[in-house]
Coordinates of N, CA and C in Angstrom, one line a residue:
Chain R
S282 N 0.9 -1.0 0.2 CA 0.0 0.1 0.0 C 1.0 1.1 0.0
Q283 N 0.4 2.5 -0.7 CA 1.2 3.7 -0.7 C 1.4 4.0 0.5
Q284 N 2.7 4.6 1.1 CA 2.8 5.5 2.2 C 2.7 7.0 1.8
G285 N 3.5 7.2 0.5 CA 3.9 8.4 0.2 C 3.0 9.0 -0.7
E286 N 2.4 10.2 -0.8 CA 1.4 10.7 -2.0 C 1.9 12.1 -2.4
E287 N 2.3 12.1 -3.5 CA 2.9 13.3 -4.2 C 1.8 14.3 -4.7
D288 N 2.1 15.6 -4.2 CA 0.9 16.6 -4.5 C 1.8 17.7 -5.5
P289 N 1.6 18.4 -6.6 CA 0.5 17.9 -7.3 C 0.9 16.8 -8.1
Q290 N -0.1 16.0 -8.9 CA 0.2 14.7 -9.7 C 0.9 15.2 -10.8
A291 N 0.7 16.6 -11.4 CA 1.3 17.1 -12.5 C 1.6 18.3 -12.4
L292 N 2.6 19.1 -12.9 CA 3.2 20.5 -13.1 C 3.9 20.5 -14.3
S293 N 3.4 22.0 -14.6 CA 3.9 22.3 -16.1 C 4.7 23.6 -15.6
I294 N 6.0 23.8 -16.3 CA 6.3 25.4 -15.6 C 7.4 25.6 -16.8
Q295 N 7.8 27.0 -17.0 CA 8.7 27.5 -17.9 C 9.9 27.6 -17.4
E296 N 11.0 27.2 -18.3 CA 12.6 27.1 -17.9 C 12.7 28.3 -17.0
G297 N 13.9 28.2 -15.9 CA 14.0 29.4 -15.1 C 13.3 29.6 -14.1
E298 N 11.9 29.0 -14.2 CA 11.1 28.9 -12.9 C 11.5 28.0 -11.6
N299 N 10.9 28.0 -10.6 CA 11.1 26.9 -9.4 C 10.0 26.2 -9.4
A300 N 10.0 24.7 -9.2 CA 9.1 23.9 -9.2 C 9.2 23.4 -7.6
T301 N 7.9 23.3 -7.0 CA 7.6 22.6 -5.8 C 6.9 21.4 -5.8
M302 N 7.1 20.0 -5.4 CA 6.5 19.1 -5.5 C 6.5 18.7 -3.6
N303 N 5.3 18.5 -3.6 CA 5.2 18.0 -2.0 C 4.7 16.2 -2.0
C304 N 5.1 16.0 -0.7 CA 4.9 14.7 -0.4 C 4.1 14.4 1.0
S305 N 3.2 13.7 1.1 CA 2.5 13.4 2.6 C 2.6 12.0 2.8
Y306 N 2.8 11.7 4.0 CA 2.8 10.2 4.1 C 2.0 10.2 5.8
K307 N 1.9 8.9 5.9 CA 1.2 8.5 6.9 C 1.3 7.6 8.2
T308 N 2.7 7.3 8.0 CA 3.4 6.6 9.5 C 4.3 7.1 9.6
S309 N 4.9 6.9 10.9 CA 6.6 7.4 11.2 C 7.2 6.8 10.5
I310 N 8.6 7.6 10.2 CA 9.6 7.0 9.2 C 11.0 7.2 9.8
N311 N 11.9 6.7 9.2 CA 13.3 6.6 9.3 C 13.7 7.7 8.6
N312 N 13.5 7.7 7.1 CA 13.8 8.7 6.2 C 13.0 8.6 5.2
L313 N 13.1 9.9 4.6 CA 12.5 10.1 3.2 C 13.0 10.2 1.9
Q314 N 12.9 9.7 0.9 CA 13.8 9.8 -0.3 C 13.0 10.6 -1.3
W315 N 13.9 11.0 -2.4 CA 13.2 11.3 -3.5 C 14.0 10.9 -4.8
Y316 N 13.0 10.6 -5.6 CA 13.7 9.8 -7.0 C 13.3 10.7 -8.0
R317 N 14.1 10.3 -9.5 CA 13.6 11.2 -10.6 C 13.6 9.7 -11.5
Q318 N 12.8 9.5 -12.3 CA 12.4 9.0 -13.5 C 12.5 9.7 -14.8
N319 N 13.3 9.3 -15.7 CA 13.2 10.1 -17.0 C 12.5 8.9 -17.8
S320 N 11.6 9.2 -18.8 CA 10.9 8.3 -19.6 C 11.7 7.3 -20.2
G321 N 11.2 6.2 -19.8 CA 11.3 4.9 -20.0 C 12.9 4.3 -19.7
R322 N 12.9 4.9 -18.4 CA 14.5 4.5 -17.7 C 14.1 4.5 -16.3
G323 N 15.3 3.8 -15.6 CA 14.9 3.5 -14.2 C 14.9 4.5 -13.4
L324 N 14.9 4.7 -12.0 CA 14.6 5.6 -11.2 C 16.1 6.0 -10.7
V325 N 16.3 7.2 -10.3 CA 17.5 7.8 -10.2 C 17.3 8.3 -8.6
H326 N 18.3 7.9 -7.7 CA 18.1 8.9 -6.7 C 18.6 10.4 -6.3
L327 N 17.8 11.2 -5.9 CA 18.2 12.5 -5.9 C 18.7 12.8 -4.6
I328 N 18.2 12.7 -3.2 CA 18.2 13.1 -2.3 C 17.9 12.0 -1.0
L329 N 18.1 12.0 -0.1 CA 17.7 11.5 1.3 C 17.7 12.3 2.4
I330 N 16.9 12.3 3.2 CA 16.4 13.0 4.4 C 16.0 12.4 5.5
R331 N 16.8 12.7 6.8 CA 16.5 11.7 7.5 C 15.3 12.2 8.6
S332 N 14.7 11.5 9.4 CA 13.4 12.2 10.4 C 14.2 13.1 11.4
N333 N 15.6 13.2 11.4 CA 16.1 14.1 12.6 C 16.4 15.5 11.9
E334 N 16.3 15.3 10.7 CA 16.7 16.5 9.9 C 15.4 17.5 9.4
R335 N 15.6 18.5 8.9 CA 14.8 19.5 8.5 C 15.0 20.3 7.4
E336 N 15.9 20.0 7.0 CA 16.3 20.7 5.6 C 17.4 20.2 4.9
K337 N 17.4 20.0 3.8 CA 18.7 19.4 2.8 C 18.9 20.1 1.5
H338 N 20.2 20.3 1.2 CA 20.3 20.8 0.0 C 21.2 19.8 -0.9
S339 N 20.9 19.9 -2.2 CA 21.9 19.3 -3.1 C 22.0 20.0 -4.7
G340 N 22.9 20.9 -4.6 CA 22.7 21.4 -6.1 C 21.6 22.3 -6.2
R341 N 20.6 22.4 -7.2 CA 19.6 23.3 -7.2 C 18.5 22.4 -6.5
L342 N 18.8 21.5 -5.7 CA 17.8 20.6 -5.0 C 17.6 21.3 -3.7
R343 N 16.3 21.4 -3.2 CA 16.4 21.7 -1.5 C 15.0 20.7 -1.0
V344 N 15.2 20.0 -0.2 CA 14.3 19.2 0.6 C 14.1 19.6 2.2
T345 N 12.9 19.9 2.5 CA 12.6 19.9 3.7 C 11.6 19.0 4.1
L346 N 11.7 18.5 5.4 CA 10.7 17.6 6.1 C 10.1 18.1 7.5
D347 N 8.6 18.0 7.1 CA 8.1 18.4 8.7 C 7.1 17.0 9.1
T348 N 7.9 16.5 10.1 CA 7.5 15.1 10.8 C 6.4 15.2 11.7
S349 N 6.1 16.4 12.0 CA 4.8 16.9 12.8 C 3.7 16.9 11.8
K350 N 3.8 17.2 10.5 CA 2.7 17.4 9.6 C 2.8 16.2 8.4
K351 N 3.8 15.0 8.7 CA 4.3 14.2 7.9 C 4.1 14.7 6.3
S352 N 4.9 15.4 6.2 CA 5.0 15.9 4.8 C 6.6 16.4 4.6
S353 N 6.8 16.3 3.1 CA 8.2 16.9 2.7 C 7.7 17.7 1.4
S354 N 8.6 18.7 1.2 CA 8.9 19.2 -0.1 C 10.1 19.2 -0.6
L355 N 10.0 19.3 -2.1 CA 11.2 19.1 -3.1 C 11.2 20.2 -4.0
L356 N 11.9 21.2 -3.7 CA 12.0 22.3 -4.6 C 13.2 22.3 -5.6
I357 N 13.0 22.6 -6.7 CA 14.1 22.4 -7.9 C 14.1 24.1 -8.4
T358 N 15.4 24.7 -8.1 CA 15.3 26.2 -8.6 C 16.0 26.1 -9.9
A359 N 15.5 27.3 -10.6 CA 15.8 27.4 -11.8 C 16.2 26.4 -12.9
S360 N 14.6 25.9 -12.7 CA 14.5 24.5 -13.8 C 14.9 24.4 -15.0
R361 N 15.1 23.5 -15.8 CA 15.7 23.3 -17.0 C 14.8 22.2 -17.7
A362 N 14.8 22.1 -18.8 CA 14.2 21.4 -19.9 C 14.7 20.0 -19.5
A363 N 16.0 19.6 -19.0 CA 16.6 18.3 -18.8 C 15.8 18.3 -17.4
D364 N 14.9 18.9 -16.7 CA 14.3 18.3 -15.2 C 12.9 17.5 -15.4
T365 N 12.4 17.6 -16.7 CA 11.6 17.2 -17.3 C 11.6 15.8 -17.1
A366 N 10.7 15.2 -16.1 CA 10.8 13.7 -15.7 C 9.5 13.7 -14.6
S367 N 9.5 12.2 -14.1 CA 8.6 12.0 -13.0 C 9.5 11.8 -11.7
Y368 N 8.6 12.3 -10.8 CA 9.3 12.4 -9.4 C 8.6 11.8 -8.5
F369 N 9.5 11.0 -7.6 CA 8.8 10.0 -6.6 C 9.5 10.1 -5.3
C370 N 8.5 10.1 -4.4 CA 9.0 10.1 -2.9 C 8.7 8.7 -2.3
A371 N 9.8 8.4 -1.5 CA 9.8 7.3 -1.0 C 10.1 7.2 0.8
T372 N 9.4 6.3 1.3 CA 9.7 6.5 2.7 C 9.8 5.2 3.2
A373 N 11.1 5.5 4.3 CA 11.4 3.8 5.2 C 10.9 4.0 6.5
Q374 N 10.1 3.2 6.8 CA 9.4 2.9 8.0 C 10.4 2.2 9.0
G375 N 10.3 2.6 10.0 CA 10.9 2.0 11.4 C 11.5 0.7 11.0
G376 N 12.8 0.4 10.9 CA 13.4 -1.1 11.4 C 12.9 -2.1 9.9
S377 N 12.5 -1.3 9.0 CA 12.0 -2.1 7.6 C 13.4 -1.9 6.7
E378 N 13.6 -2.6 5.9 CA 14.5 -3.0 4.9 C 14.1 -2.6 3.7
K379 N 12.6 -1.8 3.7 CA 12.4 -1.6 2.4 C 11.7 -0.4 2.3
L380 N 11.7 0.3 1.2 CA 11.2 1.6 0.8 C 9.7 1.2 0.3
V381 N 9.0 2.5 0.6 CA 7.4 2.4 -0.1 C 7.2 3.7 -0.9
F382 N 7.1 3.3 -2.2 CA 7.2 4.4 -2.8 C 5.6 5.0 -3.3
G383 N 5.7 6.4 -3.6 CA 4.2 6.8 -3.8 C 4.1 6.9 -5.4
K384 N 3.0 7.3 -5.7 CA 2.7 7.1 -7.4 C 3.4 8.0 -8.1
G385 N 4.1 9.0 -7.8 CA 4.9 9.8 -8.3 C 3.9 11.2 -8.8
M386 N 4.8 12.0 -9.4 CA 4.3 12.9 -10.2 C 4.9 13.6 -11.1
K387 N 4.5 14.2 -12.7 CA 5.1 14.3 -13.6 C 5.2 15.9 -13.7
L388 N 6.7 16.3 -13.9 CA 6.9 17.6 -14.0 C 7.6 18.0 -15.4
T389 N 7.0 18.8 -16.0 CA 7.1 19.4 -17.5 C 7.7 20.8 -17.4
V390 N 9.0 20.8 -17.8 CA 9.6 22.3 -17.9 C 9.6 22.4 -19.7
N391 N 8.9 23.4 -19.6 CA 8.9 24.0 -21.2 C 10.1 24.9 -21.4
P392 N 10.9 24.7 -22.8 CA 11.9 25.6 -23.1 C 11.5 26.9 -23.6
Chain O
D133 N 23.5 4.0 -14.4 CA 23.1 3.2 -13.8 C 23.8 1.9 -13.3
A134 N 24.4 2.4 -11.9 CA 25.1 2.0 -10.8 C 25.6 0.4 -11.0
G135 N 26.2 -0.2 -12.3 CA 26.6 -1.4 -12.2 C 25.5 -2.5 -12.2
I136 N 24.1 -2.0 -12.8 CA 23.3 -2.8 -12.6 C 22.5 -3.4 -14.1
T137 N 22.5 -4.6 -14.5 CA 21.9 -4.8 -15.7 C 20.7 -5.9 -15.7
Q138 N 19.7 -5.7 -16.5 CA 18.8 -6.3 -16.5 C 18.4 -7.0 -18.3
S139 N 17.9 -8.3 -17.7 CA 18.0 -9.1 -18.9 C 16.7 -10.0 -19.1
P140 N 15.8 -10.1 -20.1 CA 16.1 -9.4 -21.2 C 15.3 -8.1 -20.8
R141 N 15.7 -7.1 -21.9 CA 15.0 -5.5 -21.7 C 13.7 -5.5 -22.2
H142 N 13.4 -6.4 -23.2 CA 11.7 -6.8 -23.8 C 11.4 -7.9 -24.0
K143 N 10.2 -8.4 -23.5 CA 9.9 -9.6 -23.8 C 8.4 -9.6 -23.9
V144 N 8.0 -10.6 -24.7 CA 6.4 -10.7 -25.3 C 6.3 -12.6 -24.8
T145 N 5.6 -12.7 -24.3 CA 5.2 -14.0 -23.7 C 3.7 -14.2 -23.8
E146 N 3.3 -15.6 -24.0 CA 1.9 -15.9 -23.9 C 1.3 -16.1 -22.7
T147 N 0.1 -16.0 -22.3 CA -0.3 -16.4 -21.1 C -0.1 -18.0 -20.6
G148 N 0.1 -18.3 -19.8 CA 0.7 -19.7 -19.1 C 1.8 -20.2 -19.0
T149 N 3.2 -19.5 -20.0 CA 4.3 -19.8 -20.0 C 5.0 -19.2 -18.8
P150 N 6.3 -20.0 -18.6 CA 7.1 -19.3 -17.4 C 8.0 -18.5 -18.0
V151 N 8.2 -17.3 -17.2 CA 9.1 -16.5 -17.7 C 10.2 -16.1 -16.4
T152 N 11.6 -15.8 -16.7 CA 12.4 -15.7 -15.9 C 13.2 -14.3 -16.0
L153 N 12.9 -13.1 -15.2 CA 13.8 -12.1 -15.7 C 15.2 -12.4 -14.6
R154 N 16.1 -11.4 -15.1 CA 17.4 -11.5 -14.6 C 18.0 -10.2 -14.1
C155 N 18.7 -9.9 -13.1 CA 19.2 -8.8 -12.8 C 20.4 -9.3 -12.3
H156 N 21.5 -8.4 -12.9 CA 22.8 -8.6 -12.4 C 23.6 -7.8 -12.2
Q157 N 24.2 -7.3 -11.0 CA 25.0 -6.3 -10.5 C 26.4 -6.8 -10.2
T158 N 27.3 -5.5 -10.5 CA 28.8 -5.6 -10.3 C 29.5 -4.7 -9.1
E159 N 28.3 -4.2 -8.3 CA 28.6 -3.6 -7.1 C 28.9 -4.2 -5.7
N160 N 28.7 -5.4 -5.7 CA 28.7 -6.4 -4.7 C 27.7 -5.9 -3.5
H161 N 26.7 -5.2 -3.8 CA 25.8 -4.8 -2.6 C 25.1 -6.0 -2.3
R162 N 24.8 -6.1 -1.0 CA 24.2 -7.1 -0.2 C 22.7 -7.0 -0.5
Y163 N 21.8 -6.1 -0.8 CA 20.5 -6.3 -0.9 C 19.9 -6.1 -2.5
M164 N 19.1 -6.7 -2.8 CA 18.5 -6.6 -4.0 C 17.4 -6.7 -4.2
Y165 N 16.6 -6.2 -5.1 CA 15.2 -5.8 -4.8 C 14.2 -6.0 -6.3
W166 N 12.9 -6.4 -6.5 CA 12.6 -6.7 -7.6 C 11.2 -5.5 -7.5
Y167 N 11.0 -4.8 -8.3 CA 9.6 -4.3 -8.2 C 8.8 -4.0 -9.6
R168 N 7.7 -3.8 -9.7 CA 6.9 -3.7 -10.8 C 6.3 -2.5 -11.0
Q169 N 6.1 -1.5 -12.1 CA 5.6 -0.2 -12.5 C 4.7 -0.2 -13.1
D170 N 3.4 0.1 -12.7 CA 2.2 0.2 -13.5 C 1.6 1.5 -13.2
P171 N 1.1 1.8 -14.3 CA 0.1 3.4 -14.3 C -1.0 3.2 -13.2
G172 N -0.7 4.3 -12.4 CA -1.8 4.6 -11.1 C -1.5 3.9 -10.0
H173 N -0.2 2.9 -10.0 CA 0.1 2.0 -8.9 C 1.7 2.6 -8.5
G174 N 2.4 3.4 -9.3 CA 3.7 3.8 -8.9 C 4.7 2.4 -8.8
L175 N 5.5 2.2 -8.0 CA 6.4 1.2 -8.0 C 5.9 0.2 -6.7
R176 N 5.9 -1.2 -6.8 CA 5.6 -1.5 -5.8 C 6.5 -3.0 -5.5
L177 N 6.9 -3.3 -4.3 CA 7.9 -4.3 -4.3 C 7.2 -5.5 -4.3
I178 N 7.6 -6.5 -5.2 CA 7.7 -7.8 -5.3 C 8.1 -8.8 -4.3
H179 N 9.5 -8.7 -4.7 CA 10.5 -9.5 -3.6 C 11.7 -9.0 -3.4
Y180 N 12.3 -9.1 -2.3 CA 13.7 -8.6 -2.2 C 14.7 -9.7 -1.4
S181 N 15.8 -9.4 -1.4 CA 16.8 -10.3 -0.9 C 17.7 -9.8 -0.2
Y182 N 18.2 -10.2 1.1 CA 19.0 -9.8 1.9 C 20.5 -10.3 2.0
G183 N 20.5 -11.1 1.3 CA 21.7 -11.9 1.0 C 21.8 -13.4 0.3
V184 N 22.8 -14.0 -0.1 CA 22.8 -15.5 -0.9 C 21.7 -16.1 -0.3
K185 N 20.7 -16.5 -0.9 CA 19.6 -17.6 -0.6 C 18.7 -17.1 0.5
D186 N 18.8 -15.8 0.8 CA 18.0 -15.0 1.9 C 17.1 -14.2 1.1
T187 N 15.5 -14.6 0.9 CA 14.7 -13.7 0.6 C 13.3 -13.6 1.0
D188 N 12.7 -12.5 0.8 CA 11.3 -12.4 1.4 C 10.6 -11.8 0.7
K189 N 9.1 -11.8 1.0 CA 8.2 -11.3 0.1 C 7.8 -9.6 0.2
G190 N 7.5 -9.2 -0.8 CA 7.0 -7.7 -0.8 C 5.5 -7.5 -0.9
E191 N 5.3 -6.7 -1.3 CA 3.6 -6.1 -1.5 C 2.7 -7.2 -2.2
V192 N 3.7 -7.3 -3.5 CA 2.7 -8.0 -4.4 C 3.4 -9.2 -5.0
S193 N 3.8 -10.2 -4.2 CA 4.5 -11.4 -4.3 C 3.8 -12.3 -5.1
D194 N 2.5 -12.6 -5.0 CA 1.5 -13.5 -5.4 C 1.8 -13.6 -6.9
G195 N 2.5 -15.0 -7.6 CA 2.6 -15.4 -8.7 C 4.0 -15.2 -9.1
Y196 N 4.8 -14.8 -8.1 CA 6.2 -14.6 -8.7 C 7.3 -15.3 -7.2
S197 N 8.2 -15.7 -8.2 CA 9.1 -16.6 -7.0 C 10.4 -15.8 -7.6
V198 N 11.2 -15.9 -6.5 CA 12.6 -15.6 -6.7 C 13.8 -16.5 -6.3
S199 N 15.1 -16.2 -6.9 CA 16.4 -17.1 -6.4 C 17.3 -16.1 -6.4
R200 N 18.2 -16.4 -5.5 CA 19.5 -15.5 -5.4 C 20.7 -16.7 -5.0
S201 N 21.5 -17.0 -6.0 CA 22.6 -18.4 -5.7 C 23.9 -17.4 -5.5
K202 N 23.8 -16.5 -6.4 CA 25.2 -15.5 -6.1 C 24.7 -14.2 -5.8
T203 N 25.6 -13.6 -5.2 CA 25.5 -12.2 -4.8 C 25.3 -11.4 -5.9
E204 N 25.7 -11.6 -7.1 CA 25.6 -10.7 -8.2 C 24.3 -10.8 -9.0
D205 N 23.9 -12.0 -8.7 CA 22.5 -12.2 -9.7 C 21.3 -12.6 -8.7
F206 N 20.1 -12.0 -9.2 CA 18.7 -12.1 -8.5 C 17.9 -12.6 -9.7
L207 N 17.1 -13.4 -9.5 CA 16.0 -14.2 -10.5 C 14.9 -13.9 -10.1
L208 N 14.1 -13.3 -11.1 CA 12.5 -13.2 -10.8 C 11.9 -14.1 -11.8
T209 N 11.2 -14.9 -11.3 CA 10.4 -15.9 -12.3 C 8.6 -15.9 -12.1
L210 N 8.0 -15.7 -13.1 CA 6.4 -16.0 -13.2 C 6.2 -17.4 -13.6
E211 N 6.0 -18.0 -12.6 CA 5.8 -19.6 -12.9 C 4.7 -20.0 -13.9
S212 N 3.7 -19.3 -14.1 CA 2.9 -19.2 -15.4 C 2.2 -17.9 -15.5
A213 N 2.6 -17.2 -16.5 CA 2.4 -15.7 -16.6 C 1.0 -15.6 -17.1
T214 N 0.4 -14.4 -16.4 CA -1.0 -13.8 -16.5 C -0.7 -12.5 -17.6
S215 N -1.8 -11.9 -17.6 CA -2.0 -10.8 -18.4 C -2.1 -9.9 -17.4
S216 N -2.0 -9.9 -16.2 CA -2.0 -9.2 -15.2 C -0.6 -8.9 -14.7
Q217 N 0.3 -9.8 -15.1 CA 1.5 -9.3 -14.8 C 2.4 -8.4 -16.2
T218 N 1.5 -8.2 -17.0 CA 1.8 -7.5 -18.1 C 2.6 -6.0 -17.3
S219 N 3.7 -5.6 -17.2 CA 4.3 -4.9 -16.4 C 5.6 -4.3 -16.9
V220 N 6.1 -2.9 -16.3 CA 7.5 -2.9 -16.4 C 8.3 -3.5 -15.0
Y221 N 9.3 -4.1 -15.0 CA 9.8 -4.9 -13.7 C 11.2 -3.9 -13.9
F222 N 11.5 -3.5 -12.6 CA 12.7 -2.8 -12.1 C 13.6 -3.6 -11.1
C223 N 14.8 -3.9 -11.3 CA 15.5 -4.3 -10.0 C 16.4 -3.4 -9.5
A224 N 16.6 -3.1 -8.4 CA 17.5 -2.3 -7.6 C 18.3 -2.8 -6.5
I225 N 19.2 -2.2 -6.0 CA 20.3 -2.6 -5.1 C 20.5 -1.8 -4.3
S226 N 21.1 -2.1 -2.9 CA 21.7 -1.2 -1.9 C 22.6 -1.8 -1.1
P227 N 23.5 -1.1 -1.0 CA 24.5 -1.6 0.0 C 24.1 -2.0 1.5
T228 N 23.3 -1.2 2.0 CA 22.4 -1.8 3.3 C 21.0 -1.9 3.1
G229 N 20.5 -2.3 4.2 CA 19.1 -2.3 3.8 C 18.7 -1.2 4.9
I230 N 17.4 -1.5 5.6 CA 17.0 -0.6 6.5 C 16.6 0.9 5.5
G231 N 15.9 0.5 4.6 CA 15.6 1.8 4.0 C 16.5 2.6 3.5
E232 N 17.5 2.4 2.9 CA 18.8 3.3 2.6 C 18.4 3.5 1.0
T233 N 19.5 4.2 0.4 CA 19.2 4.7 -1.1 C 19.3 3.4 -1.8
Q234 N 18.5 3.0 -2.9 CA 18.4 2.3 -3.6 C 18.9 2.8 -5.2
Y235 N 19.3 1.8 -5.8 CA 20.0 2.1 -7.2 C 19.5 1.3 -8.4
F236 N 18.7 1.8 -9.1 CA 17.7 0.8 -10.0 C 18.7 0.4 -11.6
G237 N 18.1 -0.6 -12.0 CA 18.4 -1.0 -13.2 C 17.6 -0.4 -14.2
P238 N 17.8 -0.7 -15.6 CA 17.3 0.2 -16.7 C 15.7 -0.3 -16.5
G239 N 15.6 -1.4 -16.3 CA 14.0 -2.3 -16.3 C 13.7 -2.7 -17.6
T240 N 13.0 -4.1 -17.4 CA 12.2 -4.8 -18.6 C 10.7 -4.8 -18.7
R241 N 10.5 -4.5 -19.8 CA 9.1 -4.3 -20.4 C 8.6 -5.8 -20.7
L242 N 7.7 -6.0 -20.0 CA 6.9 -7.4 -20.0 C 5.4 -7.6 -20.7
L243 N 5.4 -8.0 -21.7 CA 4.0 -7.8 -22.3 C 3.5 -9.7 -22.2
V244 N 2.4 -9.7 -21.8 CA 1.9 -11.0 -21.6 C 0.2 -11.1 -22.3
L245 N 0.5 -11.6 -23.5 CA -0.8 -12.1 -24.1 C -1.6 -12.8 -23.8

């Protein structure tokens, strides 16, 4: 069963704009991860944030985690056409060796 | 694609036939996973392995079996393929479990007629 749920399900923006994606989840977690999937390809890990962290940066990516609201957001700054992809959040629940993925959201960056 | 290959990359088969998908890694990672990806469902875990000969079921394991006789290879078998198993199958690996970062293969697109 899905743990994380991405919102919005689809987002279309212009190149250079910022893109914000949200993920909500239901149970307590050890960490939350974001992955990207280009059309026809496998998933690529973007960033992992642990339950005791509130914010993390990696290049143009900024992830926040609010465990009290059971939500996370992924911000991509200065988007590029190459950022066009599907994005998934995945949560790791306490003691589990498994990740539970959301259904994903589609980002389109128009040149 | 961090040293992970999947074979075949595409397969068309008929209902009732057995199918085996192979995942091969060169990273010597302990954990290996099989997922299926379907529209509207995202990624769902089928089976995973936490060591040679050590496997466990995931969320959607019915109709699937797995084997891992070597660290580098993880096989997924559909004993008798059904049309509901038409999907894209992804293998993933991770050096540690406990929900840590996973690295995905390129996927196998399976069509069951």
